[in-house]
Amino acid sequence: CGWHLRGKQNVPFKTIYIALGENSAVRATIRRNLEAQTEVKVVNDRKEAEAIFELLGQSRGSNVLAYNSDGRARIYSLRLTNTFRVVLQNGVELLPTTTVSATRELIRDESDENGRANQERLLYEEMEQSCIHQMVNRMTHISEETVQKGMHELE
Amino acid sequence: AERDQDSETATRPEYGLKLNAARRLDENAPSEEGDAPTYLTAFKMIGTPNEKIELIDSAEVRRGGSVLRGDTITYTFANDEVYSNGNALVARNGTIFKGPELTYHLDAETGEMPNATFRYLPTQMRGTSDKIELLGEGKAKMCNAMVTTCREGEEAWWIKASDIDYDELDGSAVGKNARLYVGGIPVFASPYFSFPVGSERKTGFLTPRFGMSSTLGVNMEVPFYWNIAPNYDYTLTLKPMSKRGVLFGNEFRYLQPTFSGQVDYNVIFKDKETHERRYGVAWKHYQRIGDVSLGVDYQKVSDNDYLSDFSTTIRESSENILNQNFWLSYGQTYWSTSIGVYKNQTLRPNRNWVEKPYEKEPEFNLSGYVADFHGAVLDSRLTATRFRRGISTYNGLRGTSGDGNRTLWNTSISYPLMGSYWFITPKITYSLTHYNDIKHARAEIDKSSTRSLPIYSLDTGLIFERNSTVFGRETEQTLEPRLFYAYIPYRNQRHMPNFDSSSADLNFAELFTPNKYTGFDRIANTNQLSAVLTTRYIDSGTGKEWFSATVGQRYYFTDEKVDLYWSNPGKTKNRSDVLAASQFSLFEGWRLEGAIQYSTEWSRISKTSAGIRYNPRDFSTVALYYRYNYNPNDTRDAFYNTNIKQIDFSFQWPLMKDLYGLGRYNYSFRDKKVVDSLMGLEYRAGCWILRGAVQRYIRSEGRSTTNFFLELELVGLGTVGSSPIQALSEGITGYKPIGPKPVEVGRYDYYE
Amino acid sequence: ETADSEQPIQIFSDKFDGDDVKQVAIYTGDVAVHQGTLEIHGNKLVLTVDPQGYRHAVMTPLKGKLVTFKQRRDQKTPGVEEWMHGKGNELTYDEKRNVLILTHRAEVARSENGVLKDESKGDKITYNLTNSTAIIDGNKAKGPSGRVSTVIAPRDSNMDAGKPLELQGSRRVSP
């Protein structure tokens, strides 16, 4: 009933530069996903790239969702948000500033402080992957005419 | 804006200044205030060139960022002076001054305006003054001035001051012998008063706060802010409390290019109830010297109940592990090293037993990471730690101390391969752990021991896709099966200590992690396979995921023989609990989400977290959540227990124009008690906002705290009274305080 | 300069026909009027003399062009040569009041050593030749767009320091 293996998505720019640290795990993961899902080539020189991925900000936060009958925090949520955008070489925005986020819930046990810190690290790593997938999804859906419009914006 | 080279000969005579097309409004284009031309307009002009020009009938003079207007304006070339008579106006930097007449020197940007009024457009702060002296660099001095943000004729509050130093750029001001009138009654006077609060770091009394709480009684906070230097400031807050006495709050902040930090010292010398001196200290510091960075995060309180007695929010009062950390780290692109001392103060409110986490005196860390070594990911971490805790006693029982040293070296290599519809990530980790100098109460724990073992894992999956239209939307549906296999050989760890390992809470992240224990002291043998199926609905236009559902379970093919402590592990089941989660956010403002865990052991749902939220626009949000955690093995007393069965209903909704109702009702079915309840109202009337709230939350041993908040926010000035904003933000999902958002003035905003 | 009014008036044109009885003289075709430093250019000049003997002239330009005049001012500061320039759809010279009246998109500008210092525009400009003051009138009926405007060049940065501005305007002023 229509299911097929996902093919490569066509994206209207051929080269992209990811403005992150040279050894950044996020940069390597985005590169692998983009080059796997599209024909885009990730280049290492900002000036050579048609499009530029800019990670504008990351923020982490936690909020207590439930207290037990003794007023102790028992369930709380972790939240990771990534704000990013994609611009052309001439500065025109292909993908305006967008925020993606992931939230996970965690049971907290008073007697296990170390356990909590380790579990939080584990959850943040998994949320990071989820945010990267969402960002790649948004990038692979940049439409052809936004790129054309962007290119001729200021000729 | 770039200067064009010589384009075709200009038709108009040049002034040595050519107007250029700028691509964007350049916020920081050099303002040529000094050598800008002057533009004069009026219905009639009589002028002797280079001497005097008289502009008659709706006259206007512009230069750089300043605009002057008047019925008639006389401009004298010699002293560059403008005399404006009749409806005189000068607008600059976002502030507009109006008066019967004005003398103004264009170049020096100075002038004088008797019986003037002013208005700062971004915050609508306005006022009148007997005489306004316009000084250079956007400053002005006003004598006998009245300032408010209320509309004409509706002055609910205003400030009178003998003279005000006013800053046009951000509309902030410092008033000398100022008196605050609310509803015509003088409520507050101060020789030196800076406002609006917070926007400009000016020395002076900040607006006082009042509050009522069942634990503190009627209380008041009077903060005095001292701006010692641009990068140092100090705030002394006196907090008299009817039930406790006077608390002195000291906050010192420092900010330098290479280091910054904050020191807090709050002390009450004689608490009326406990007749002791009680204090809370906190120091946070961060410093960077080249590639070396140094940090301090230290907190200490005088006694176990200090936080729960003196904090005003439920979250603060439930903290009981206070970090006392000092660390030093040095980082390069591919490797980094650090050394630190990590101690803590463990609070045991009303003699409840809280396990004190091990302290690390010190912990040394050396780690290397390569994100992409010809496609592979290399990660190696060496950590050596001296664990110290001393003997902890509880009701006379000697706890197990177990001080000792641990050195571990984990090295992993993984090779993520992926295509458009598949991925496969093999990963091998080699873990080496050595314990020495272990002092443990239990006999079978060796003085020193070593464990080395490999961890193998393979993560793979496929992505199926089809396009369809759902609810009339072009949608890409995906079906993503994913398998995660892990194998860890058995190593006997019964003779080893356990400093920081515990069993992980089952969740989707944990399904894809080989070791079922967190921390580094227990590595469970396993031969397991996790299977997860996810489906997503992605909007073809934007790539936004508006629906997803995922279900997963893990299968064990071997008996687990490693126990967290020293009892022998129970019979291993061959399947884990089933996890399922889903979210639906197609319609604007609506969000439906849910997650359940089905326990195969008790063949019933053991965890549920489900909620629906409607948040169509700012200040309008309704949320209903149901949370359930069932763990029959957890029979500990109320203090520790993690069994939860609660609903949480919260809302912020406009009842009438400018009147918002707020509420939270968090009821626990299991304890048949209201855990946290809150009712509040927010009323906005142009230039003032009244916020009131009553909150009641339970504290330890069935006691509860009731807090009353009443806050009057004078828009553009600051707040008076005790602020419920933090309690509301924590209690109500999606709560946003009403009131103007702070706005910074761009060069091109409010151009006259 | 103030001395101009004592200077003889010379009028050049392609064609001339005078009517002494009605005391009317009409010059047409590339008309130029010189009096001392004062120079007026246009396409057609109608010169009449009123009973008290004061001359009155109306100069109109070719279609699409403008009538122009320029006159040097008395030198106040040494080394600074000040010139006044004006143009408009129609120019009237009234000897009795010794004024030039420019109408319909009238412009008057002042330059120092060839550098334009300020310029005024309006519906009607009455330029007094003796004390070189100008009265610029707008058109209230047209609302704010009917206002007159004056632009004064930046004061301190005298033009010589910057790119010397050769006054193309002056060549432009005479058609």
Short mmCIF file of C-alpha atoms in Angstrom, two decimals, chain B residues 66-412:
data_model
loop_
_atom_site.label_atom_id
_atom_site.label_comp_id
_atom_site.label_asym_id
_atom_site.label_seq_id
_atom_site.Cartn_x
_atom_site.Cartn_y
_atom_site.Cartn_z
CA SER B 66 17.47 64.99 15.79
CA VAL B 67 14.26 66.62 14.63
CA LEU B 68 13.01 70.03 15.82
CA ARG B 69 9.62 71.54 15.12
CA GLY B 70 7.66 74.64 16.01
CA ASP B 71 5.16 77.17 14.71
CA THR B 72 8.11 79.40 13.84
CA ILE B 73 11.82 78.62 13.99
CA THR B 74 14.70 81.04 13.64
CA TYR B 75 18.03 79.51 12.67
CA THR B 76 21.16 81.62 13.22
CA PHE B 77 24.14 80.41 11.23
CA ALA B 78 26.81 82.05 13.43
CA ASN B 79 26.15 80.07 16.62
CA ASP B 80 24.24 77.23 14.91
CA GLU B 81 21.33 78.04 17.21
CA VAL B 82 17.70 77.22 16.65
CA TYR B 83 15.00 79.18 18.50
CA SER B 84 11.62 77.50 18.17
CA ASN B 85 8.53 79.31 19.32
CA GLY B 86 5.01 77.86 19.67
CA ASN B 87 4.43 74.06 19.97
CA ALA B 88 8.18 73.58 20.10
CA LEU B 89 9.30 69.95 19.80
CA VAL B 90 12.62 68.12 19.74
CA ALA B 91 12.78 64.36 19.08
CA ARG B 92 15.97 62.40 19.46
CA ASN B 93 17.01 58.86 20.43
CA GLY B 94 13.45 57.68 20.98
CA THR B 95 12.42 60.47 23.35
CA ILE B 96 10.22 63.44 22.38
CA PHE B 97 10.34 66.73 24.32
CA LYS B 98 7.57 69.31 23.80
CA GLY B 99 7.12 72.81 25.23
CA PRO B 100 5.99 76.36 24.45
CA GLU B 101 9.50 77.38 23.29
CA LEU B 102 12.96 75.96 22.84
CA THR B 103 16.47 77.21 22.31
CA TYR B 104 18.76 74.50 20.89
CA HIS B 105 22.31 74.27 19.55
CA LEU B 106 22.27 71.75 16.72
CA ASP B 107 25.92 70.77 16.71
CA ALA B 108 26.42 70.65 20.47
CA GLU B 109 22.98 69.01 20.81
CA THR B 110 22.28 71.06 23.90
CA GLY B 111 19.29 73.24 24.65
CA GLU B 112 16.70 74.40 27.13
CA MET B 113 12.94 74.02 27.23
CA PRO B 114 10.78 75.58 29.96
CA ASN B 115 7.45 74.00 31.11
CA ALA B 116 8.18 70.99 28.98
CA THR B 117 6.71 67.51 28.65
CA PHE B 118 8.59 64.42 27.49
CA ARG B 119 7.65 60.94 26.27
CA TYR B 120 9.91 57.91 25.85
CA LEU B 121 8.18 55.98 23.08
CA PRO B 122 9.41 52.38 23.68
CA THR B 123 7.87 52.20 27.18
CA GLN B 124 5.43 55.13 26.92
CA MET B 125 7.10 56.67 29.97
CA ARG B 126 6.20 60.36 29.98
CA GLY B 127 6.25 63.31 32.28
CA THR B 128 6.35 67.04 32.79
CA SER B 129 9.03 69.35 34.15
CA ASP B 130 9.39 73.04 34.98
CA LYS B 131 12.53 73.14 32.88
CA ILE B 132 14.31 70.51 30.80
CA GLU B 133 17.99 71.04 30.04
CA LEU B 134 19.01 68.95 27.05
CA LEU B 135 22.63 67.90 27.47
CA GLY B 136 24.91 66.13 25.01
CA GLU B 137 25.23 62.31 24.51
CA GLY B 138 21.51 61.66 24.93
CA LYS B 139 21.24 62.95 28.50
CA ALA B 140 18.79 65.45 29.91
CA LYS B 141 18.23 67.08 33.29
CA MET B 142 14.72 67.92 34.48
CA CYS B 143 13.81 70.17 37.41
CA ASN B 144 10.64 69.58 39.47
CA ALA B 145 9.62 66.73 37.27
CA MET B 146 6.70 64.29 37.33
CA VAL B 147 7.14 60.90 35.63
CA THR B 148 4.62 58.14 34.90
CA THR B 149 3.69 55.58 32.20
CA CYS B 150 -0.07 56.09 32.53
CA ARG B 151 -2.11 57.73 29.79
CA GLU B 152 -3.08 61.37 30.20
CA GLY B 153 -5.91 61.77 32.65
CA GLU B 154 -5.55 58.24 34.03
CA GLU B 155 -2.56 58.82 36.29
CA ALA B 156 -2.82 55.86 38.67
CA TRP B 157 0.74 56.43 39.82
CA TRP B 158 3.53 58.93 39.30
CA ILE B 159 6.89 59.92 40.66
CA LYS B 160 7.72 63.48 41.67
CA ALA B 161 11.35 64.48 42.06
CA SER B 162 13.19 67.75 42.63
CA ASP B 163 15.45 66.86 39.71
CA ILE B 164 15.87 63.89 37.42
CA ASP B 165 18.90 62.81 35.43
CA TYR B 166 17.30 61.21 32.38
CA ASP B 167 18.97 58.96 29.79
CA GLU B 168 17.18 59.22 26.44
CA LEU B 169 18.76 56.10 24.98
CA ASP B 170 16.94 53.62 27.21
CA GLY B 171 14.50 55.84 29.07
CA SER B 172 16.09 55.20 32.44
CA ALA B 173 16.36 57.88 35.08
CA VAL B 174 17.67 58.68 38.57
CA GLY B 175 15.52 60.96 40.68
CA LYS B 176 16.76 62.99 43.64
CA ASN B 177 14.46 63.27 46.68
CA ALA B 178 11.80 61.38 44.79
CA ARG B 179 8.35 60.54 46.08
CA LEU B 180 6.20 57.74 44.59
CA TYR B 181 2.47 58.51 44.52
CA VAL B 182 0.03 55.65 44.02
CA GLY B 183 -3.57 56.72 43.54
CA GLY B 184 -2.55 60.19 44.68
CA ILE B 185 -1.17 59.02 48.01
CA PRO B 186 2.61 59.25 48.59
CA VAL B 187 3.64 55.67 49.40
CA PHE B 188 7.39 55.75 49.12
CA ALA B 189 10.06 58.42 49.34
CA SER B 190 13.78 58.15 48.83
CA PRO B 191 16.60 60.66 48.53
CA TYR B 192 17.96 58.76 45.58
CA PHE B 193 15.72 56.56 43.42
CA SER B 194 16.63 54.87 40.14
CA PHE B 195 13.99 53.53 37.76
CA PRO B 196 12.87 51.59 35.87
CA VAL B 197 14.20 48.81 38.02
CA GLY B 198 16.84 46.62 36.48
CA SER B 199 17.19 48.20 33.07
CA GLU B 200 19.96 50.52 34.13
CA ARG B 201 22.38 49.54 36.87
CA LYS B 202 22.02 52.65 38.96
CA THR B 203 22.75 52.84 42.68
CA GLY B 204 19.66 53.31 44.78
CA PHE B 205 16.76 51.65 46.60
CA LEU B 206 14.85 49.24 44.44
CA THR B 207 11.13 48.99 44.94
CA PRO B 208 10.22 47.11 48.16
CA ARG B 209 8.35 43.80 48.25
CA PHE B 210 5.72 42.55 50.73
CA GLY B 211 4.52 38.99 51.23
CA MET B 212 2.66 36.68 53.62
CA SER B 213 3.54 33.05 54.24
CA SER B 214 2.53 30.56 56.89
CA THR B 215 6.16 29.69 57.63
CA LEU B 216 7.63 33.23 57.55
CA GLY B 217 4.60 35.29 58.57
CA VAL B 218 4.16 38.79 57.17
CA ASN B 219 7.43 39.61 55.43
CA MET B 220 8.92 42.48 53.52
CA GLU B 221 11.99 42.86 51.33
CA VAL B 222 13.75 46.21 50.89
CA PRO B 223 16.67 45.87 48.41
CA PHE B 224 19.44 48.50 48.12
CA TYR B 225 21.49 48.25 44.93
CA TRP B 226 25.01 49.65 44.85
CA ASN B 227 26.60 49.90 41.41
CA ILE B 228 30.23 49.93 42.66
CA ALA B 229 31.75 49.92 39.17
CA PRO B 230 30.64 48.94 35.67
CA ASN B 231 31.66 45.35 36.43
CA TYR B 232 31.01 45.07 40.19
CA ASP B 233 27.74 45.48 42.01
CA TYR B 234 26.35 44.66 45.42
CA THR B 235 22.76 44.30 46.63
CA LEU B 236 21.84 44.34 50.33
CA THR B 237 18.29 43.09 50.98
CA LEU B 238 16.71 43.52 54.40
CA LYS B 239 13.95 40.96 54.92
CA PRO B 240 11.99 41.49 58.21
CA MET B 241 9.67 38.52 58.90
CA SER B 242 7.05 38.52 61.66
CA LYS B 243 7.56 34.83 62.57
CA ARG B 244 11.33 34.70 62.19
CA GLY B 245 13.05 38.06 62.60
CA VAL B 246 15.22 39.97 60.14
CA LEU B 247 17.16 38.20 57.39
CA PHE B 248 20.11 40.11 55.82
CA GLY B 249 20.60 39.13 52.17
CA ASN B 250 23.94 40.05 50.56
CA GLU B 251 24.62 39.52 46.88
CA PHE B 252 27.93 40.58 45.30
CA ARG B 253 28.44 40.15 41.53
CA TYR B 254 31.63 40.64 39.53
CA LEU B 255 32.21 40.50 35.79
CA GLN B 256 35.60 40.79 34.09
CA PRO B 257 36.69 39.86 30.57
CA THR B 258 38.37 36.65 31.79
CA PHE B 259 36.33 35.81 34.90
CA SER B 260 32.93 36.40 36.41
CA GLY B 261 30.98 35.20 39.39
CA GLN B 262 28.58 35.83 42.23
CA VAL B 263 28.74 35.52 46.03
CA ASP B 264 25.55 35.27 48.15
CA TYR B 265 25.49 35.37 51.97
CA ASN B 266 22.03 35.38 53.64
CA VAL B 267 21.98 35.35 57.44
CA ILE B 268 19.40 35.69 60.19
CA PHE B 269 21.13 36.31 63.49
CA LYS B 270 18.38 35.07 65.81
CA ASP B 271 15.56 33.00 64.35
CA LYS B 272 12.56 33.59 66.65
CA GLU B 273 11.50 29.94 66.38
CA THR B 274 14.82 28.14 66.69
CA HIS B 275 16.67 30.89 68.64
CA GLU B 276 19.80 30.19 66.56
CA ARG B 277 21.82 31.95 63.93
CA ARG B 278 20.92 30.53 60.50
CA TYR B 279 22.64 31.29 57.23
CA GLY B 280 22.98 30.25 53.60
CA VAL B 281 26.17 30.86 51.59
CA ALA B 282 26.71 30.40 47.83
CA TRP B 283 29.67 31.17 45.61
CA LYS B 284 29.67 30.64 41.84
CA HIS B 285 32.79 31.54 39.88
CA TYR B 286 34.02 30.93 36.32
CA GLN B 287 37.41 31.94 34.96
CA ARG B 288 39.27 31.38 31.73
CA ILE B 289 43.03 31.83 31.31
CA GLY B 290 43.93 30.98 27.72
CA ASP B 291 42.75 27.40 27.20
CA VAL B 292 42.62 26.70 30.94
CA SER B 293 39.27 27.25 32.66
CA LEU B 294 38.56 27.21 36.39
CA GLY B 295 35.23 26.94 38.15
CA VAL B 296 33.68 27.06 41.62
CA ASP B 297 30.12 26.04 42.54
CA TYR B 298 29.85 26.12 46.32
CA GLN B 299 26.77 26.16 48.58
CA LYS B 300 26.45 25.72 52.35
CA VAL B 301 23.56 26.23 54.76
CA SER B 302 23.57 26.32 58.54
CA ASP B 303 21.11 23.48 59.15
CA ASN B 304 18.99 20.79 57.51
CA ASP B 305 15.78 22.81 57.47
CA TYR B 306 17.19 26.19 56.35
CA LEU B 307 16.11 25.78 52.72
CA SER B 308 12.68 24.36 53.38
CA ASP B 309 12.00 27.09 55.98
CA PHE B 310 13.21 30.14 54.10
CA SER B 311 12.50 29.31 50.46
CA THR B 312 9.26 30.52 48.90
CA THR B 313 8.85 27.95 46.13
CA ILE B 314 8.16 24.25 46.39
CA ARG B 315 11.07 23.46 44.10
CA GLU B 316 13.65 25.26 46.21
CA SER B 317 12.38 23.70 49.40
CA SER B 318 12.83 20.18 47.99
CA GLU B 319 16.56 20.54 47.23
CA ASN B 320 18.71 18.59 49.67
CA ILE B 321 22.06 17.86 47.98
CA LEU B 322 24.14 21.08 47.87
CA ASN B 323 27.16 20.97 45.56
CA GLN B 324 30.55 22.13 46.82
CA ASN B 325 32.67 21.75 43.69
CA PHE B 326 36.02 23.26 42.58
CA TRP B 327 37.49 22.27 39.22
CA LEU B 328 40.23 23.15 36.76
CA SER B 329 40.19 22.03 33.13
CA TYR B 330 42.32 22.44 30.02
CA GLY B 331 40.95 21.64 26.60
CA GLN B 332 42.20 21.27 23.06
CA THR B 333 40.35 20.28 19.92
CA TYR B 334 40.85 16.55 20.24
CA TRP B 335 41.60 16.04 23.95
CA SER B 336 40.97 17.63 27.30
CA THR B 337 41.98 17.09 30.89
CA SER B 338 40.54 18.25 34.21
CA ILE B 339 41.01 17.87 37.93
CA GLY B 340 38.46 18.77 40.57
CA VAL B 341 37.23 18.32 44.13
CA TYR B 342 33.51 17.48 44.30
CA LYS B 343 32.08 17.61 47.84
CA ASN B 344 28.52 18.15 48.98
CA GLN B 345 26.38 19.02 51.96
CA THR B 346 23.49 16.59 52.35
CA LEU B 347 20.45 18.00 54.07
CA ARG B 348 18.26 15.68 56.08
CA PRO B 349 15.05 17.69 56.64
CA ASN B 350 13.31 16.71 59.92
CA ARG B 351 15.62 13.77 60.46
CA ASN B 352 14.69 11.97 57.25
CA TRP B 353 17.55 9.79 56.10
CA VAL B 354 19.15 10.98 52.86
CA GLU B 355 22.10 8.95 51.57
CA LYS B 356 25.13 11.22 51.29
CA PRO B 357 26.63 10.89 47.78
CA TYR B 358 30.34 10.01 47.73
CA GLU B 359 32.66 12.97 47.66
CA LYS B 360 35.57 12.98 45.21
CA GLU B 361 38.76 14.37 46.65
CA PRO B 362 40.02 14.76 43.89
CA GLU B 363 38.90 13.35 40.58
CA PHE B 364 41.35 13.51 37.65
CA ASN B 365 40.08 13.10 34.10
CA LEU B 366 41.88 12.76 30.78
CA SER B 367 39.76 12.20 27.70
CA GLY B 368 40.29 12.15 23.95
CA TYR B 369 37.57 12.33 21.30
CA VAL B 370 37.68 12.29 17.52
CA ALA B 371 34.30 12.91 15.89
CA ASP B 372 35.35 11.67 12.48
CA PHE B 373 38.50 9.59 12.05
CA HIS B 374 37.99 8.33 8.46
CA GLY B 375 34.35 7.76 9.35
CA ALA B 376 34.96 6.24 12.78
CA VAL B 377 34.22 7.85 16.17
CA LEU B 378 37.00 7.40 18.73
CA ASP B 379 36.34 8.13 22.39
CA SER B 380 38.78 7.35 25.19
CA ARG B 381 38.39 8.43 28.83
CA LEU B 382 40.72 7.87 31.78
CA THR B 383 39.32 8.83 35.20
CA ALA B 384 41.05 8.41 38.55
CA THR B 385 39.03 9.21 41.66
CA ARG B 386 39.59 9.17 45.43
CA PHE B 387 36.12 8.48 46.91
CA ARG B 388 35.60 9.76 50.46
CA ARG B 389 32.42 9.72 52.58
CA GLY B 390 33.37 8.81 56.12
CA ILE B 391 31.09 6.78 58.36
CA SER B 392 27.49 7.90 57.97
CA THR B 393 25.23 7.11 60.87
CA TYR B 394 21.46 6.92 60.97
CA ASN B 395 19.61 6.44 64.26
CA GLY B 396 22.73 4.87 65.70
CA LEU B 397 23.23 2.41 62.80
CA ARG B 398 26.75 2.56 61.30
CA GLY B 399 26.36 2.89 57.54
CA THR B 400 28.80 1.19 55.21
CA SER B 401 31.58 3.70 54.52
CA GLY B 402 33.47 2.15 51.61
CA ASP B 403 36.02 4.89 51.02
CA GLY B 404 38.60 3.98 48.37
CA ASN B 405 40.16 4.82 45.01
CA ARG B 406 39.00 3.88 41.54
CA THR B 407 40.79 4.23 38.23
CA LEU B 408 38.89 3.47 35.05
CA TRP B 409 39.85 3.63 31.42
CA ASN B 410 37.07 3.23 28.82
CA THR B 411 37.95 3.33 25.16
CA SER B 412 35.37 2.93 22.41
#
